[in-house]
Amino acid sequence: METLSQHLEYLGLCGDDTEAEDQILESLNGILLALTEDKQRSFSLLRESGIFVTLAKILKGNPRCAVKAAQVLSEIAKNDEMKKPCIEADLVLTLIPLLESTDQEMLLHAGRAIGRICYDNRDLQEELVKVGVISSLVRILTDYAESEPLVHVDLLALCNLADLDTAKEALSKTKVAEQLVKQLRRAENHERLEIIFEVLQALAENDALKVQLVEAGVQEVLSDILLRLQGNSQAENTCIVKAASDLIVSLLLGDGNCIRMVQVGVIHQLLDLLEKHVESGDVSVQHAALSALRNLAIPADAAEILGQDPMLLNRLVQWCDVKDHAGVHGEANRLLASILRHNRSQEVVKAVQEAQGVKHLVSMTTSEHAALQNEALNALAIASAIDLETLEASFKESQLVQSLHRLLQDDNTTPEVKYNSMGLLCSLLNSGDLRQEIEEDKIKETLERLCSHSNANVVKEAAATLQVLKGEPPH
């Protein structure tokens, strides 16, 4: 400790003397040595010595000693109580320009020091983003992609900043997505994968970055990781599988991105995933892939792309047949219904019909979940309004009219399902053959009974449907 005091005293006196570089380096090394021998006492001596201002001077004006000064700082900043004097001496702003250095050792120590001083300090982190630290971090990740220690420090820094909206905004103007996908591909150990996933999960909250990640091929790498870890039930692997699956779900949220994801074929990759994992019985991945499909908020233009992809439709219809996996079966039906519900095109109606998807939607109208029944009824009503002629034969074959009649007769059917069933019936009355079936099935009597139902909307819809049935124009 005596030696440390001497070193500190010397630096206090001669720290900005560029002639005395050897002696300054020796004193800086002396501090590092003292820190390894007795951290607590060294810290209290350092705090009293006012060394921080001297370190700032060395970092600014003495290039030969600056790397060692940055190393000393990164060691000092490991201690929480030492952060305050570092901040007061403006050391963060002094360190930032050093991230432009081409000396890897300098980048490593300066990066660590900044990361440690700013850890858990939101105001300082915002300040870092404001003074342009993001472009430096992305440059380091790009230029030194093979340097494990530098990549590690860089990823930790991104991890700490990625929650800030300002940081996401700044990152969206860089090529960070490309670099992170590259690192995800290279990552071999769990710790590295976890850090990258944490950064990606934060970035996936930003629409622009989401699109950039997809364009950089993140979904293919995620698929590879999931396949590589398939059936491997070690806890740490399950943790990675869950992170990868959750990320896929995040990437699919939001209209604009959903269209982009559809265009680059992510849906097929999700279905691949499901197929492979249903066989291996990996429930967490099945669940995540299903939530991804469920979260596919399909806007009209994405529904059109999906609805005209015969391969996708055929696969969905196959899933609609899988009775042993209720979750998969349910979601495949919902996706099929949602393609029709969000669609306005005759081509899509024809494609769903050709893929033999209509019968599955008809059986979905009798699901035990009212929400699913309504999704199917609405999908069929929209499809009938677009192109009833194409659907007529399937409706007859799958006995849609009889199913709807049972829903209207059953006292347990919810008012909303009854209402939507009548809405669909009105569409069906535009077909001569189906009108005949409706008349033969004596639905008129059931509708008349519904005119005294306890729910006002059901009463109104029953009256309107009766009018259409009698061939009168509705009021």
CSV table of C-alpha atoms in Angstrom, one decimal, residues 15-16 52-62 94:
chain,number,residue,atom,x,y,z
A,15,GLY,CA,0.9,12.5,-14.8
A,16,ASP,CA,0.8,15.1,-17.6
A,52,PHE,CA,-9.2,10.4,-11.8
A,53,VAL,CA,-8.4,13.8,-13.1
A,54,THR,CA,-4.8,12.6,-13.8
A,55,LEU,CA,-6.1,9.5,-15.6
A,56,ALA,CA,-8.3,11.8,-17.8
A,57,LYS,CA,-5.2,13.9,-18.7
A,58,ILE,CA,-3.2,10.8,-19.6
A,59,LEU,CA,-6.1,9.4,-21.8
A,60,LYS,CA,-6.3,12.7,-23.6
A,61,GLY,CA,-2.7,13.7,-24.0
A,62,ASN,CA,-0.4,10.8,-23.7
A,94,THR,CA,-12.9,11.2,-22.3
